[in-house]
RNA sequence: GCCCCUGUAGCUCAGUAGGACAGAGCACGAGAUUCCUAAUCUCGGGGUCGUGGGUUCGAAUCCCGCCGGGGGCACCA
């Protein structure tokens, strides 16, 4: 990466100029304006506080040293008030193309993670109903982050935490039980706060089929049966949806097993040993406020039941201590943000570095249809199932749209636009670029050209400005991947792909690739196209979006 | 009341470990195909970066106040 090379050169020059003084944070960036070169740095400006020299003078000294690096730079320039601008030699970019082609599908991969083991936990929706559009965003985001992290040197493990215990599960069981009664002709009032989606009727029907004696049972027993059946059926449905959405987990982790295996007890023992638990109002509390949480938290309610938090403590203790993950990355809905400090407080209490837990809060999805906002609530049974979305919009377009915005921005999902297979829908723009290149290669083959080989690449023949633009964009890919990984931001890849596709379409429109009268140029241009195709494919893979060969 | 996110072009959003005259897509208007896929390309108008201060050589970006939008402040998850 050019940036890294410039960094090294700058820091060598710095030592040469001023000895080894601490380097303040500075920037090497691609300037927005062409007149400022390909890269620019503000190092002289940030250094001014450390020295007596004027920024412009420091910059000039830097420039003097750096301009001797003739392989990389064609020009180094200093501009007021002290920016140093670099122009990269065209040959550098041309040579780089060879490297892209050599690396193939490995191009862009790197070792940021240094084999650290990271557990990515995402979706983890309660099995109380089908996945909806909001879960879809989490699914796309988590899956893509997992792909990006493993592409950048982390050992990634994907997990779904099943909340199969607690109050909500009981309400689910009761909801089914009541619907079963209703189906058997009983008139009743369906309570507030119960699950009233149509799927509850389906499960109730199934319950009556499986257990013809259901309504003769003691209520507690019957509700239990309903609950177990409901969880199983819903979970099965969730798994199927996620698979269709191309999201596959390494593990499905059941909350209730934490209790069965004594993990919860163990964690409570550890806290107790540190004198961090106390009783109040008949409940058991954890002194979270000692660890930067807003208040103390209940771990066992006065009815002797554990809270969700208690299970989560045990779960995370196991993640870090017993299962030995270096990092845990959790993707939560933004409505859970208050919960972050609670969990971190627990980690601090047990002397586990809370930095090892990273929580990405994903903002809401607003569904827009016909220009109007649709509201969503699982309990009310008003939601657009992910299933429907995949069916109507398609997996590719759905994922692409979800991955086109940063997590902290609420997403307006415009159903009508998403369904359009047109210009307005960016996913096709990128895929089309890929398909076009594939078609080029078919055409080449049909015209009797040999398969492309690196020896046929004569980069000195690349002279069009659209070709340079492509070369530069291709060169930039690893930096984009790095930043997507560092910031856990798949949308950076999405945006990059749009940029690359645009540059390709422009090139394609303006220049012919296959020129029977000039085979050298043809092969070289095909090489450039092949590199584009490759990077498009790799980038789309990171998003979990397909790269079709035809459209 | 407290906490988190957010306010940038008509719309949807980039840009926020400070940097050089503020970007993209869509929409809108005008054009391009005898030739490798027109799901393409070219040109065009468009913005008090919510607002008022402050820090700085330099602020969309950092700090403080105010206003607007979303979410959260349970012995629910």
mmCIF file of N, CA and C in Angstrom, chain A residues 24-65:
data_model
loop_
_atom_site.group_PDB
_atom_site.id
_atom_site.type_symbol
_atom_site.label_atom_id
_atom_site.label_comp_id
_atom_site.label_asym_id
_atom_site.label_seq_id
_atom_site.Cartn_x
_atom_site.Cartn_y
_atom_site.Cartn_z
ATOM 1 N N UNK A 24 3.869 13.083 16.583
ATOM 2 C CA UNK A 24 2.464 13.369 16.867
ATOM 3 C C UNK A 24 1.588 12.750 15.779
ATOM 4 N N UNK A 25 0.333 12.512 16.072
ATOM 5 C CA UNK A 25 -0.535 11.931 15.046
ATOM 6 C C UNK A 25 -0.624 12.855 13.829
ATOM 7 N N UNK A 26 -0.414 12.276 12.694
ATOM 8 C CA UNK A 26 -0.530 13.071 11.475
ATOM 9 C C UNK A 26 -1.270 12.225 10.458
ATOM 10 N N UNK A 27 -1.470 12.786 9.311
ATOM 11 C CA UNK A 27 -2.318 12.112 8.349
ATOM 12 C C UNK A 27 -1.653 12.001 6.983
ATOM 13 N N UNK A 28 -1.896 10.844 6.358
ATOM 14 C CA UNK A 28 -1.524 10.731 4.955
ATOM 15 C C UNK A 28 -2.821 10.440 4.230
ATOM 16 N N UNK A 29 -3.249 11.348 3.407
ATOM 17 C CA UNK A 29 -4.574 11.162 2.822
ATOM 18 C C UNK A 29 -4.534 11.370 1.321
ATOM 19 N N UNK A 30 -5.595 10.928 0.707
ATOM 20 C CA UNK A 30 -5.768 11.216 -0.703
ATOM 21 C C UNK A 30 -6.531 12.518 -0.779
ATOM 22 N N UNK A 31 -5.918 13.550 -1.304
ATOM 23 C CA UNK A 31 -6.610 14.836 -1.344
ATOM 24 C C UNK A 31 -7.833 14.764 -2.264
ATOM 25 N N UNK A 32 -8.803 15.593 -1.915
ATOM 26 C CA UNK A 32 -10.013 15.599 -2.745
ATOM 27 C C UNK A 32 -9.730 16.177 -4.125
ATOM 28 N N UNK A 33 -8.820 17.114 -4.155
ATOM 29 C CA UNK A 33 -8.568 17.803 -5.420
ATOM 30 C C UNK A 33 -7.328 17.238 -6.117
ATOM 31 N N UNK A 34 -7.477 17.090 -7.391
ATOM 32 C CA UNK A 34 -6.369 16.553 -8.172
ATOM 33 C C UNK A 34 -5.115 17.419 -8.112
ATOM 34 N N UNK A 35 -5.338 18.732 -8.015
ATOM 35 C CA UNK A 35 -4.174 19.626 -8.046
ATOM 36 C C UNK A 35 -3.281 19.453 -6.821
ATOM 37 N N UNK A 36 -3.772 18.713 -5.809
ATOM 38 C CA UNK A 36 -2.946 18.476 -4.640
ATOM 39 C C UNK A 36 -2.253 17.123 -4.686
ATOM 40 N N UNK A 37 -2.263 16.528 -5.834
ATOM 41 C CA UNK A 37 -1.511 15.287 -5.991
ATOM 42 C C UNK A 37 -2.314 14.052 -5.627
ATOM 43 N N UNK A 38 -1.613 12.909 -5.625
ATOM 44 C CA UNK A 38 -2.268 11.640 -5.327
ATOM 45 C C UNK A 38 -2.371 11.407 -3.826
ATOM 46 N N UNK A 39 -1.357 11.852 -3.129
ATOM 47 C CA UNK A 39 -1.355 11.734 -1.669
ATOM 48 C C UNK A 39 -0.829 13.038 -1.085
ATOM 49 N N UNK A 40 -1.200 13.278 0.166
ATOM 50 C CA UNK A 40 -0.730 14.488 0.821
ATOM 51 C C UNK A 40 -0.592 14.207 2.299
ATOM 52 N N UNK A 41 0.291 14.948 2.938
ATOM 53 C CA UNK A 41 0.438 14.770 4.385
ATOM 54 C C UNK A 41 0.531 16.117 5.087
ATOM 55 N N UNK A 42 0.066 16.125 6.316
ATOM 56 C CA UNK A 42 0.122 17.343 7.123
ATOM 57 C C UNK A 42 1.200 17.243 8.196
ATOM 58 N N UNK A 43 2.122 16.321 8.005
ATOM 59 C CA UNK A 43 3.097 16.054 9.074
ATOM 60 C C UNK A 43 3.855 17.304 9.501
ATOM 61 N N UNK A 44 4.193 18.148 8.551
ATOM 62 C CA UNK A 44 4.946 19.358 8.906
ATOM 63 C C UNK A 44 4.088 20.294 9.745
ATOM 64 N N UNK A 45 2.806 20.302 9.473
ATOM 65 C CA UNK A 45 1.913 21.185 10.228
ATOM 66 C C UNK A 45 1.771 20.729 11.674
ATOM 67 N N UNK A 46 1.637 19.412 11.855
ATOM 68 C CA UNK A 46 1.464 18.954 13.229
ATOM 69 C C UNK A 46 2.786 18.964 13.993
ATOM 70 N N UNK A 47 3.881 19.032 13.282
ATOM 71 C CA UNK A 47 5.192 19.049 13.939
ATOM 72 C C UNK A 47 5.579 20.422 14.454
ATOM 73 N N UNK A 48 4.851 21.408 14.040
ATOM 74 C CA UNK A 48 5.318 22.757 14.346
ATOM 75 C C UNK A 48 5.377 23.033 15.848
ATOM 76 N N UNK A 49 4.510 22.332 16.596
ATOM 77 C CA UNK A 49 4.543 22.543 18.041
ATOM 78 C C UNK A 49 5.769 21.914 18.695
ATOM 79 N N UNK A 50 6.372 20.987 18.000
ATOM 80 C CA UNK A 50 7.499 20.261 18.586
ATOM 81 C C UNK A 50 8.831 20.932 18.277
ATOM 82 N N UNK A 51 8.829 21.817 17.339
ATOM 83 C CA UNK A 51 10.103 22.397 16.901
ATOM 84 C C UNK A 51 9.973 23.905 16.790
ATOM 85 N N UNK A 52 11.083 24.521 16.553
ATOM 86 C CA UNK A 52 11.038 25.973 16.382
ATOM 87 C C UNK A 52 10.842 26.355 14.933
ATOM 88 N N UNK A 53 10.931 25.358 14.096
ATOM 89 C CA UNK A 53 10.889 25.642 12.668
ATOM 90 C C UNK A 53 9.494 25.991 12.202
ATOM 91 N N UNK A 54 9.432 26.738 11.152
ATOM 92 C CA UNK A 54 8.137 27.029 10.541
ATOM 93 C C UNK A 54 7.706 25.810 9.731
ATOM 94 N N UNK A 55 6.402 25.521 9.749
ATOM 95 C CA UNK A 55 5.914 24.339 9.039
ATOM 96 C C UNK A 55 6.397 24.275 7.600
ATOM 97 N N UNK A 56 6.362 25.393 6.945
ATOM 98 C CA UNK A 56 6.746 25.399 5.537
ATOM 99 C C UNK A 56 8.205 24.961 5.369
ATOM 100 N N UNK A 57 9.030 25.388 6.305
ATOM 101 C CA UNK A 57 10.454 25.023 6.216
ATOM 102 C C UNK A 57 10.662 23.538 6.482
ATOM 103 N N UNK A 58 9.933 23.046 7.512
ATOM 104 C CA UNK A 58 10.048 21.609 7.782
ATOM 105 C C UNK A 58 9.611 20.839 6.544
ATOM 106 N N UNK A 59 8.487 21.255 6.005
ATOM 107 C CA UNK A 59 7.924 20.571 4.841
ATOM 108 C C UNK A 59 8.936 20.535 3.708
ATOM 109 N N UNK A 60 9.601 21.647 3.505
ATOM 110 C CA UNK A 60 10.568 21.690 2.405
ATOM 111 C C UNK A 60 11.712 20.717 2.618
ATOM 112 N N UNK A 61 12.125 20.593 3.862
ATOM 113 C CA UNK A 61 13.208 19.644 4.145
ATOM 114 C C UNK A 61 12.749 18.212 3.873
ATOM 115 N N UNK A 62 11.524 17.938 4.323
ATOM 116 C CA UNK A 62 10.954 16.617 4.041
ATOM 117 C C UNK A 62 10.936 16.359 2.540
ATOM 118 N N UNK A 63 10.421 17.336 1.845
ATOM 119 C CA UNK A 63 10.236 17.193 0.407
ATOM 120 C C UNK A 63 11.570 16.911 -0.273
ATOM 121 N N UNK A 64 12.579 17.595 0.200
ATOM 122 C CA UNK A 64 13.909 17.423 -0.372
ATOM 123 C C UNK A 64 14.383 15.976 -0.252
ATOM 124 N N UNK A 65 14.209 15.434 0.943
ATOM 125 C CA UNK A 65 14.644 14.059 1.167
ATOM 126 C C UNK A 65 13.790 13.079 0.386
#
